[in-house]
N, CA, C and O of each residue as an XYZ file, in Angstrom:
748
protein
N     327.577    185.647    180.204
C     326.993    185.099    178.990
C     325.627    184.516    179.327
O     325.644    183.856    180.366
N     324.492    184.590    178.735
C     323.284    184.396    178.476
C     323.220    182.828    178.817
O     324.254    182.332    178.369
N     322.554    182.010    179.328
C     321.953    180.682    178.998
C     321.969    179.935    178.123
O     322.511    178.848    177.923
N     320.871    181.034    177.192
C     320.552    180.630    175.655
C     321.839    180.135    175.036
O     322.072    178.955    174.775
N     322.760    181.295    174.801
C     324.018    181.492    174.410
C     324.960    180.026    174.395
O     325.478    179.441    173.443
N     324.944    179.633    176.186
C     325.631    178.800    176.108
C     325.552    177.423    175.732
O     326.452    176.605    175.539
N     323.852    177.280    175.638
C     322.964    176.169    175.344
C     323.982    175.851    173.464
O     324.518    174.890    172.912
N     323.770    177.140    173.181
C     324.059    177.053    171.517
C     325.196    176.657    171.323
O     325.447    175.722    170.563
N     326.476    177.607    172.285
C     327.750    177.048    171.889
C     327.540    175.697    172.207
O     327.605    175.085    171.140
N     327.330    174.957    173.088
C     327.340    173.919    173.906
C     326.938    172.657    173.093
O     327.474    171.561    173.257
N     325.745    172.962    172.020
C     325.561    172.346    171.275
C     325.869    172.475    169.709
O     325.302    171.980    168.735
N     326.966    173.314    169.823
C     327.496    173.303    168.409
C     328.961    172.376    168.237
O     329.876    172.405    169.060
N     328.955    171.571    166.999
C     330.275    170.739    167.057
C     331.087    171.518    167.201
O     330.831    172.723    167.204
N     332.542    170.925    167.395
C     333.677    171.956    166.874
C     333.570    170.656    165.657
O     333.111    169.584    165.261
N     334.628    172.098    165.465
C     335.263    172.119    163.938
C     336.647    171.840    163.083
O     336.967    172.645    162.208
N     337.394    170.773    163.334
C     338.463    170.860    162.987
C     339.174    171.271    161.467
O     338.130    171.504    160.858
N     339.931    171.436    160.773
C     340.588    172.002    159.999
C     341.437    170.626    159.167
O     342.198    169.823    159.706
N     341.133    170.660    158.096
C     341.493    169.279    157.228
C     343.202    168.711    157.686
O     343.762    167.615    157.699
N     343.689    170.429    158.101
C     345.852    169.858    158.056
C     345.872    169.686    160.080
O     346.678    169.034    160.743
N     344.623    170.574    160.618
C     344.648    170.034    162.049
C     343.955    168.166    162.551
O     344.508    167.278    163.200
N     342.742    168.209    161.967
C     342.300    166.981    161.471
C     343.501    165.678    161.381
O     343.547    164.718    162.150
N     344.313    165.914    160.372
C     345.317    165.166    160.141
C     346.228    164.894    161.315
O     346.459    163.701    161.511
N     346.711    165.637    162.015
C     347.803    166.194    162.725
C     347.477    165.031    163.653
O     348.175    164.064    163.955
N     345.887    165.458    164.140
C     345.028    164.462    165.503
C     345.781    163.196    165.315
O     346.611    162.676    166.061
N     345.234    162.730    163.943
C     345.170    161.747    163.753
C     346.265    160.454    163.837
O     346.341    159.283    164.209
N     346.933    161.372    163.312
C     348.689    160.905    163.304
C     349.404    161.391    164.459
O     350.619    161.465    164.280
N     349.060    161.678    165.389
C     349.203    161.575    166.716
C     348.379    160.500    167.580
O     348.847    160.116    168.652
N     347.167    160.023    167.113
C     346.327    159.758    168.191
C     346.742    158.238    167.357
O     346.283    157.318    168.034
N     347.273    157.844    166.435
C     348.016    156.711    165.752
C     349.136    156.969    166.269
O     349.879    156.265    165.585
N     349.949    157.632    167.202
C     351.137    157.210    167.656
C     350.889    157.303    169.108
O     351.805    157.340    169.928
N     349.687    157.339    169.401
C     349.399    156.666    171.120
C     348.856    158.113    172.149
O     348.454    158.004    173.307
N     348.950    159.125    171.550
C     348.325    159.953    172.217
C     346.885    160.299    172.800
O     346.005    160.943    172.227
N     346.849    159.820    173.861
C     345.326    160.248    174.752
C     344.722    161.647    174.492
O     343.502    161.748    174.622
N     345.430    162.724    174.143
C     345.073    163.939    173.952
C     344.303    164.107    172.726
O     343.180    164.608    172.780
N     344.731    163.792    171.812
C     344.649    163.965    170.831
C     343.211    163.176    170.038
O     342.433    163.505    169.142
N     343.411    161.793    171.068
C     341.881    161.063    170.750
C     341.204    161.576    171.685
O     340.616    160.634    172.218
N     340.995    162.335    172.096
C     340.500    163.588    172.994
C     339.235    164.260    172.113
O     338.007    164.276    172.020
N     340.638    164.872    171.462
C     339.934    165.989    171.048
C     339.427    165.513    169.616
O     338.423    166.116    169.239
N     339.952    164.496    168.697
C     339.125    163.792    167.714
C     337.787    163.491    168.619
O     337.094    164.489    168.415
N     337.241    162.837    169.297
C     336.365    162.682    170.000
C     335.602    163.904    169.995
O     334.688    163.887    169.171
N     335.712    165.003    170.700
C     335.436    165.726    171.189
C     334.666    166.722    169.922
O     333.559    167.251    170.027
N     335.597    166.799    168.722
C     334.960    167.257    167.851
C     334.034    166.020    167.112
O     332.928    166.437    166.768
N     334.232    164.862    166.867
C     333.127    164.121    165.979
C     332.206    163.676    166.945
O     331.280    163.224    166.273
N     331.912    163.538    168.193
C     331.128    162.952    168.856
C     329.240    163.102    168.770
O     328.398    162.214    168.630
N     329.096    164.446    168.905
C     327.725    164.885    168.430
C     327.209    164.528    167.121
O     326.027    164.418    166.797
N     328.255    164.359    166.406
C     327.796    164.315    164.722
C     327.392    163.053    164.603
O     326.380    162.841    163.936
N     328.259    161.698    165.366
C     328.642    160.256    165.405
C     327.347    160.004    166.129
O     326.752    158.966    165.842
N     326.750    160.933    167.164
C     325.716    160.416    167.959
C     323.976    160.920    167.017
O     322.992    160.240    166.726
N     324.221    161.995    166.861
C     323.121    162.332    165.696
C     322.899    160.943    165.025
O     322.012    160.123    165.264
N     324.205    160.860    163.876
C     323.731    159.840    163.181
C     323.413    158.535    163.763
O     322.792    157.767    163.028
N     323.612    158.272    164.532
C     323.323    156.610    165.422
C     321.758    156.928    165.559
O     320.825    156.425    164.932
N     321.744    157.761    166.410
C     320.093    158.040    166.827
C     319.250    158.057    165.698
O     318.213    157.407    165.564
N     319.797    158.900    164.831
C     318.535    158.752    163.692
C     318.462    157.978    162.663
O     317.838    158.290    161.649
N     319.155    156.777    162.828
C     318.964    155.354    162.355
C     318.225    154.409    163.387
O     317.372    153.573    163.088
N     318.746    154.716    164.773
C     318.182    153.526    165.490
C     316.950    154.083    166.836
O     316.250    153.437    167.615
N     317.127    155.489    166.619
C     315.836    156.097    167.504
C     314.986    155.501    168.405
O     313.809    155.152    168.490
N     316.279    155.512    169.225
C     316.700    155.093    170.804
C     317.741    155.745    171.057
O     318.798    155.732    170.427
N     317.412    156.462    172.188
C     318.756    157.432    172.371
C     320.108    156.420    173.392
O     321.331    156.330    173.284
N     319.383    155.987    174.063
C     320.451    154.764    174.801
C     321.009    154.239    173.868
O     322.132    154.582    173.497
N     320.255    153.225    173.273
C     321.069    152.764    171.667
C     321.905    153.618    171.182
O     323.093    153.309    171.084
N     321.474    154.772    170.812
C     322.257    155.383    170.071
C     323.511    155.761    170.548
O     324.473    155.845    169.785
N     323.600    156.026    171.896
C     325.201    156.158    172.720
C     325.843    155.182    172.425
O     326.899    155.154    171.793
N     325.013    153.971    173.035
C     326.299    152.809    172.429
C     326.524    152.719    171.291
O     327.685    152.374    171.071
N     325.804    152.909    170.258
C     326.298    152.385    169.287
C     327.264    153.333    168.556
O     327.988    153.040    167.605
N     327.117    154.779    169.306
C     328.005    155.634    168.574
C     329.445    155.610    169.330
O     330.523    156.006    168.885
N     329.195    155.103    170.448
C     330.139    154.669    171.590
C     331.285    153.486    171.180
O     332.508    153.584    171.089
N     330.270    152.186    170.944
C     330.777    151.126    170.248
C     331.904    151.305    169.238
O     333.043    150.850    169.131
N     330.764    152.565    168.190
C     331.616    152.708    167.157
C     332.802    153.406    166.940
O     333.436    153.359    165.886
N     333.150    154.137    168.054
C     334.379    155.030    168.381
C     335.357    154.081    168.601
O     336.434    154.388    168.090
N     335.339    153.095    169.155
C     335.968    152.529    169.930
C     336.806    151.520    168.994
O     337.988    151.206    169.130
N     335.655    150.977    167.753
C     335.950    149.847    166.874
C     336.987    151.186    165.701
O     337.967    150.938    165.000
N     336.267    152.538    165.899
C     337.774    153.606    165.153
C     338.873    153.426    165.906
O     339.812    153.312    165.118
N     339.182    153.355    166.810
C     340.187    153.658    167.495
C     340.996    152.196    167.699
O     342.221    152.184    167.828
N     340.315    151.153    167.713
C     340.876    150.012    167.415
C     341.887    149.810    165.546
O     343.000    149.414    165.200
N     340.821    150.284    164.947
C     341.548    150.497    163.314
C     342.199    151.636    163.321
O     342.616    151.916    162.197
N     342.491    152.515    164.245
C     343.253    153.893    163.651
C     344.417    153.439    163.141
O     344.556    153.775    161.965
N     345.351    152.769    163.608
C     346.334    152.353    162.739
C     346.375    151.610    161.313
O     347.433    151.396    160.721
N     345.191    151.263    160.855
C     344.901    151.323    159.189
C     343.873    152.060    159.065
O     342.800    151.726    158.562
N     344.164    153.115    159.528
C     343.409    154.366    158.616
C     344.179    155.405    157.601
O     345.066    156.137    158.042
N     343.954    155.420    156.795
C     344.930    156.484    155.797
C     344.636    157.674    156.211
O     343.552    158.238    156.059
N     345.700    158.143    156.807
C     345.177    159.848    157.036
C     345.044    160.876    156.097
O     344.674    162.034    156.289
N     345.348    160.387    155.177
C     345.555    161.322    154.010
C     343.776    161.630    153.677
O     343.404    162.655    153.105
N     342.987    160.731    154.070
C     341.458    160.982    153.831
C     341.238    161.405    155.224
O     341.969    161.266    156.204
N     339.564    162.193    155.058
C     339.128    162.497    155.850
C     338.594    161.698    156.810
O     337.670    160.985    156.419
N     338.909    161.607    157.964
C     338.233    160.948    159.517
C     336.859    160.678    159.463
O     336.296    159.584    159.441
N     336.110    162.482    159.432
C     334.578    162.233    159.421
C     333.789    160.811    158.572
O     333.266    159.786    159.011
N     333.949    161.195    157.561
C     333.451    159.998    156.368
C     333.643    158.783    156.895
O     332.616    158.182    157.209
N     334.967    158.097    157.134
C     335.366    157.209    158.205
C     334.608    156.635    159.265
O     333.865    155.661    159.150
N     334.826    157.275    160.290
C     333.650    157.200    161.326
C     332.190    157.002    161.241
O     331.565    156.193    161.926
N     331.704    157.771    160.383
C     330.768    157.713    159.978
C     330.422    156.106    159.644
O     329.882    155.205    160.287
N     330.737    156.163    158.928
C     330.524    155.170    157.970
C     330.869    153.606    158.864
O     330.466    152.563    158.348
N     331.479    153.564    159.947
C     331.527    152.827    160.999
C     330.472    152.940    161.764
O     330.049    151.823    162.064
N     329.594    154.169    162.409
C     328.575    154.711    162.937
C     327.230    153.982    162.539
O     326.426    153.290    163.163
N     327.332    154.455    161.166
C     326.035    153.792    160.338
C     326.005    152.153    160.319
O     325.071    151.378    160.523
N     327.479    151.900    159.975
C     327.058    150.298    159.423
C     326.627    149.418    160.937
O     325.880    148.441    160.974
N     327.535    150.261    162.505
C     326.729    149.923    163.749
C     325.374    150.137    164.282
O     324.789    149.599    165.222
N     325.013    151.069    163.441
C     323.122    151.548    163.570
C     322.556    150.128    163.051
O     321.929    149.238    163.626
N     323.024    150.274    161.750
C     322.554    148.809    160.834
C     322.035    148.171    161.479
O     320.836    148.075    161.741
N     323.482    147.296    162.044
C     323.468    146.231    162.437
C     321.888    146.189    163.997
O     320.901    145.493    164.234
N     322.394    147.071    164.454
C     321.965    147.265    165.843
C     320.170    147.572    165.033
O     319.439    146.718    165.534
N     319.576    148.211    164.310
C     318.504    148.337    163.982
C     317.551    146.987    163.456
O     316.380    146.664    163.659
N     318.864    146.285    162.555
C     318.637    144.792    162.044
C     317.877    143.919    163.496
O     316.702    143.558    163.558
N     318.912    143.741    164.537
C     318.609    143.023    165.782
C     317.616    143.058    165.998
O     316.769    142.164    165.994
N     317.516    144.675    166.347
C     315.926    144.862    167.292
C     314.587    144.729    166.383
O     313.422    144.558    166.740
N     315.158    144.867    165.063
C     313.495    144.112    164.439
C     313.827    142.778    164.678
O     313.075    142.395    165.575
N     314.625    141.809    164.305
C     314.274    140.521    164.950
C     313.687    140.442    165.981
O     312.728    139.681    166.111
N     314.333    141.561    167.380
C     313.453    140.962    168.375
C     311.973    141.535    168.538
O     311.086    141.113    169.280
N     311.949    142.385    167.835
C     310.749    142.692    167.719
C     309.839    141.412    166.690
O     308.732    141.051    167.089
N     310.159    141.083    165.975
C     309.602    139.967    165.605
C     309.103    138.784    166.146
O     308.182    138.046    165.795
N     309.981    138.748    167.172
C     310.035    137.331    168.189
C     309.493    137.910    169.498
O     309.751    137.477    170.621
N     308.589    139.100    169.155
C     307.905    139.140    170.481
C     308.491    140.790    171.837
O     308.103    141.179    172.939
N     309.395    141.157    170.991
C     309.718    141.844    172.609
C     309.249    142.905    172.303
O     309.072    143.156    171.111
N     308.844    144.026    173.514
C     308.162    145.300    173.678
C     308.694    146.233    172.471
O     309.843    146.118    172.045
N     307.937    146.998    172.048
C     308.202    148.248    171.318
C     308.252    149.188    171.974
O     307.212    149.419    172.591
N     309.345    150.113    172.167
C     309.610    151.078    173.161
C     309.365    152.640    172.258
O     309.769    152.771    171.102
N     308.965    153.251    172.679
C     308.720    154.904    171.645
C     310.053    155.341    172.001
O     310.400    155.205    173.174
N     311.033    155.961    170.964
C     312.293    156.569    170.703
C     312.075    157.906    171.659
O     311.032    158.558    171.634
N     312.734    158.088    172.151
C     312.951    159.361    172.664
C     314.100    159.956    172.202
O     314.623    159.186    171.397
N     314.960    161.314    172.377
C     316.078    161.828    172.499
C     315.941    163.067    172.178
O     314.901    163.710    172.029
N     317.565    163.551    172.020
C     317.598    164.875    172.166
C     317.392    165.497    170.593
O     316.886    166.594    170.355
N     317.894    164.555    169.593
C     317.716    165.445    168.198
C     315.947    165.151    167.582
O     315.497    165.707    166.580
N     315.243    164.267    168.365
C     314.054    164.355    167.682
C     313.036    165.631    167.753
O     312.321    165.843    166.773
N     312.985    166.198    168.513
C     312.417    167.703    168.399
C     313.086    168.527    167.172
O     312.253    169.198    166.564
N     314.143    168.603    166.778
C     314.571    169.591    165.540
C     314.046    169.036    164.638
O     313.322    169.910    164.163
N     313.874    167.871    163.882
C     312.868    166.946    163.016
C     311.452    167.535    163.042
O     311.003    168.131    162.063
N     310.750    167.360    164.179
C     309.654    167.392    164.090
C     308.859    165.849    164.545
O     308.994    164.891    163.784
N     308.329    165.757    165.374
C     307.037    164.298    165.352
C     306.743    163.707    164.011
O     306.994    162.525    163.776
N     306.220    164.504    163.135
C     305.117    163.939    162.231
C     306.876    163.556    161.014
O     306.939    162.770    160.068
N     307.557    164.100    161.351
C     309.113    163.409    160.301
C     309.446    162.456    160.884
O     309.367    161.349    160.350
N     309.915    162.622    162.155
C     310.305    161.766    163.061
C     309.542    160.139    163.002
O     310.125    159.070    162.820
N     308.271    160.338    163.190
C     307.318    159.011    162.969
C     307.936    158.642    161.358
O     308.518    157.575    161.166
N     307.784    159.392    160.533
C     307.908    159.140    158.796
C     309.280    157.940    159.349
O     309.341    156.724    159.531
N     309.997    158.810    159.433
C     311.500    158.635    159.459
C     312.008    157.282    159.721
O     312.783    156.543    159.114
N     311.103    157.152    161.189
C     311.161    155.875    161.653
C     310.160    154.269    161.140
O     310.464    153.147    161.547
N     309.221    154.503    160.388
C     309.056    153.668    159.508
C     309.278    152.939    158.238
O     308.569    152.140    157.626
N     311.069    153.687    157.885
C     311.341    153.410    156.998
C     312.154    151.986    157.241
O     312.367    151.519    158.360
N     312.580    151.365    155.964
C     313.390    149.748    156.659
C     314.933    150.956    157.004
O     315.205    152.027    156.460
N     315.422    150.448    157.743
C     317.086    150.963    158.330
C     317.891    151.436    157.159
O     318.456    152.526    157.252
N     318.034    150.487    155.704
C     318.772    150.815    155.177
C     317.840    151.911    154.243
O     318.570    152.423    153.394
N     316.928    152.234    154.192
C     316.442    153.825    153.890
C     316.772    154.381    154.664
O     317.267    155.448    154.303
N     316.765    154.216    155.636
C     316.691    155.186    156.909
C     318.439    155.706    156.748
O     318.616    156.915    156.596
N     319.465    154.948    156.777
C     320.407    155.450    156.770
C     320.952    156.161    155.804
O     321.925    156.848    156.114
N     320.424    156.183    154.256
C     320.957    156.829    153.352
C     320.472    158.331    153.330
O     321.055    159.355    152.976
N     319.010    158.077    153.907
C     318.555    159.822    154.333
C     318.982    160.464    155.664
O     318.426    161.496    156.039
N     319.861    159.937    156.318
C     320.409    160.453    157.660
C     321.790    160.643    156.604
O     321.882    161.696    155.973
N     322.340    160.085    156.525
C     323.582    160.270    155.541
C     323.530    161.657    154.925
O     324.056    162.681    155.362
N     322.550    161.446    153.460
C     322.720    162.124    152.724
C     321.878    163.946    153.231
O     322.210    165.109    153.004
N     321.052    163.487    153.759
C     319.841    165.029    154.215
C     320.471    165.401    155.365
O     320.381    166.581    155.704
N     321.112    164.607    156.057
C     320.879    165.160    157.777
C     322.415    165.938    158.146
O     322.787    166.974    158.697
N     323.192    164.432    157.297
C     325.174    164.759    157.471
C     325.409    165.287    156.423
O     326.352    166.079    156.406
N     324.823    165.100    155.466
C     324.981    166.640    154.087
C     326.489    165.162    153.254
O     327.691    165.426    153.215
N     326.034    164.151    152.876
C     327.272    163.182    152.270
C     326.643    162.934    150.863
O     325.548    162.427    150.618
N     327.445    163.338    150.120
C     326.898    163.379    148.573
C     326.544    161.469    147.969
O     326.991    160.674    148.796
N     326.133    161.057    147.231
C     325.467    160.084    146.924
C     326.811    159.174    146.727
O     326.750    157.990    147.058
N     327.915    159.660    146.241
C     328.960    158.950    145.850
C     329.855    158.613    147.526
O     330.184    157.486    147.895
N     330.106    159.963    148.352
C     330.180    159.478    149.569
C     329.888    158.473    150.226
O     330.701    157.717    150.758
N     328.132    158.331    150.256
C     327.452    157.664    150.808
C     328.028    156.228    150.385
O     328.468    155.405    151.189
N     327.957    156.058    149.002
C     327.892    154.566    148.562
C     329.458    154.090    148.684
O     329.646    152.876    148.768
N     330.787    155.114    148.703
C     331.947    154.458    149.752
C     331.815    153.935    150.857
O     332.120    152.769    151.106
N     331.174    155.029    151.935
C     330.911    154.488    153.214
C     330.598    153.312    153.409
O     331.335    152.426    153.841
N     328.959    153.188    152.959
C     328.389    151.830    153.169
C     329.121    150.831    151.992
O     328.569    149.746    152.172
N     329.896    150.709    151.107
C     330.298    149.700    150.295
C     329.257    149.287    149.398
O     329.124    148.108    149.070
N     328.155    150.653    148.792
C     327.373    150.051    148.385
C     327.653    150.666    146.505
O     328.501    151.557    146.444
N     327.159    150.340    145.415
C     327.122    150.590    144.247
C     326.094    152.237    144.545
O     325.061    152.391    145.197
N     326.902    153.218    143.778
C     325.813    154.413    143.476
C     324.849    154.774    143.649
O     324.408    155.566    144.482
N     324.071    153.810    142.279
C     323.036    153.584    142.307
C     321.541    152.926    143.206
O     320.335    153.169    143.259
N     322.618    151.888    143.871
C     321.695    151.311    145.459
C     321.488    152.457    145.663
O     320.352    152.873    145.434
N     322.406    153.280    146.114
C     322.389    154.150    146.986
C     321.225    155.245    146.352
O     320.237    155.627    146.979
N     321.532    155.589    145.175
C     320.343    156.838    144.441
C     319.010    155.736    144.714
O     317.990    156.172    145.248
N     319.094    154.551    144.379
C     317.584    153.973    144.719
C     317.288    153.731    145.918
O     316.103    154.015    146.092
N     317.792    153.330    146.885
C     317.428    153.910    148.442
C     316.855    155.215    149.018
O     316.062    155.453    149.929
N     317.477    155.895    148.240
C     317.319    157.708    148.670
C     315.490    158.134    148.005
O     314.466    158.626    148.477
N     315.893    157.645    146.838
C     314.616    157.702    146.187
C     313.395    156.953    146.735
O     312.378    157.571    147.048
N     313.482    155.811    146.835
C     312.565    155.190    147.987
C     311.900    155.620    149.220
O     310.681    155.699    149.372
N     312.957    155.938    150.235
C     312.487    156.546    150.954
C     311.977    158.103    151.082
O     310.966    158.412    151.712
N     312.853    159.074    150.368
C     312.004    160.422    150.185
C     310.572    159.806    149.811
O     309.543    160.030    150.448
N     310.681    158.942    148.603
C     308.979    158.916    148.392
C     308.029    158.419    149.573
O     306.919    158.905    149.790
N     308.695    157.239    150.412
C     307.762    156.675    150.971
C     307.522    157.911    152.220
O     306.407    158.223    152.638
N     308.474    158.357    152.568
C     308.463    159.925    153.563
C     307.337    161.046    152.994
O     306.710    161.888    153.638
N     307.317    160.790    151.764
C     306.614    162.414    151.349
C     304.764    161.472    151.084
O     303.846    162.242    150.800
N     304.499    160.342    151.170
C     303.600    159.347    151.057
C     303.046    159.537    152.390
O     301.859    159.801    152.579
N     304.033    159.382    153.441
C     303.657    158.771    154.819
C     302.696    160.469    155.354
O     301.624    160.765    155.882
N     303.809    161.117    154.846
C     303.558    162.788    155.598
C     302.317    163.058    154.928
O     301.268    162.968    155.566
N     302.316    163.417    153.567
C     301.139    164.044    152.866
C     299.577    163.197    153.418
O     298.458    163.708    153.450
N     299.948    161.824    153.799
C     298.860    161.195    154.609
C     298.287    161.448    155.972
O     297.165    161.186    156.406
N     299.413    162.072    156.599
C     298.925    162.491    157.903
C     298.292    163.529    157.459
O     297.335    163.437    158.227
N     297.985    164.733    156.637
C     298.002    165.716    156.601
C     296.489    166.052    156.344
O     296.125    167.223    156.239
């Protein structure tokens, strides 16, 4: 097999199946290592995407997608399996970007270095998005990683974060504009 090839599989999620999905779950809620294995194994890239492109820092972003596995796996036993995991996680993922994005502007406020984001998903973006992206406040930032990046419909979104709809449609709206403002200016 080709390089290329394996580069692609390598970086493609798996995919679990809504009645296999379940199965994990309610196994990995009755103590199975395997099984939070392979839940892992399939949400991990998706969990780390979204961390990074809220808090764009790729170190950050491990932990916090790291963190946030961990604070799932602490609640798996009040998780309803009857819903989907992804959304779940997620939505644990993000509200740890939050938080973790919240911090570092404080400390950026109070003085500490500004470090330039590096990682692995900022090249598929693009620089001149990437910069956009990252000047938005966090909670723009997360409803367009949400909704554009993880494909989570507006009503999704505003379960996840616990927010009203509409926040959520006026967040989205905000930032596309201030994104399509920032870009058309570089241009």
């Amino acid at each position: 097999m080709a390089a290329e090839q394996i580069a692609v599989e390598d970086a493609a999620p798996a995919r679990l199946s809504g009645r296999r999905e379940r199965r994990l779950v309610r196994a990995a809620q009755e103590g199975s290592a395997d099984a939070l294995a392979e839940l892992y194994s399939a949400h991990w890239r998706r969990a780390h995407r979204a961390a990074y492109l809220v808090v764009h820092d790729a170190a950050a972003a491990e932990d916090v997608a790291q963190d946030a596995f961990l604070a799932a796996v602490g609640a798996l036993d009040r998780f309803d399996r009857r819903r989907p995991f992804a959304p779940w996680l997620h939505r644990i993922v993000v509200n740890r970007a939050l938080d973790w994005a919240r911090r570092e502007a404080l400390r950026r406020r109070v003085g500490a270095e500004d470090v330039e984001p590096t990682g692995p998903d900022r090249p598929e973006l693009g620089d001149e998005l990437m910069a956009a992206l990252r000047e938005l406040p966090p909670e723009q930032r997360a409803v367009v990683v949400l909704r554009h990046l993880l494909e989570y419909t507006p009503g999704e979104i505003a379960a996840m974060l616990e927010l009203p709809r509409g926040t959520v449609n006026s967040r989205l709206r905000r930032a596309l504009d201030r994104l399509r403002e920032t870009v058309e200016a570089e241009r």
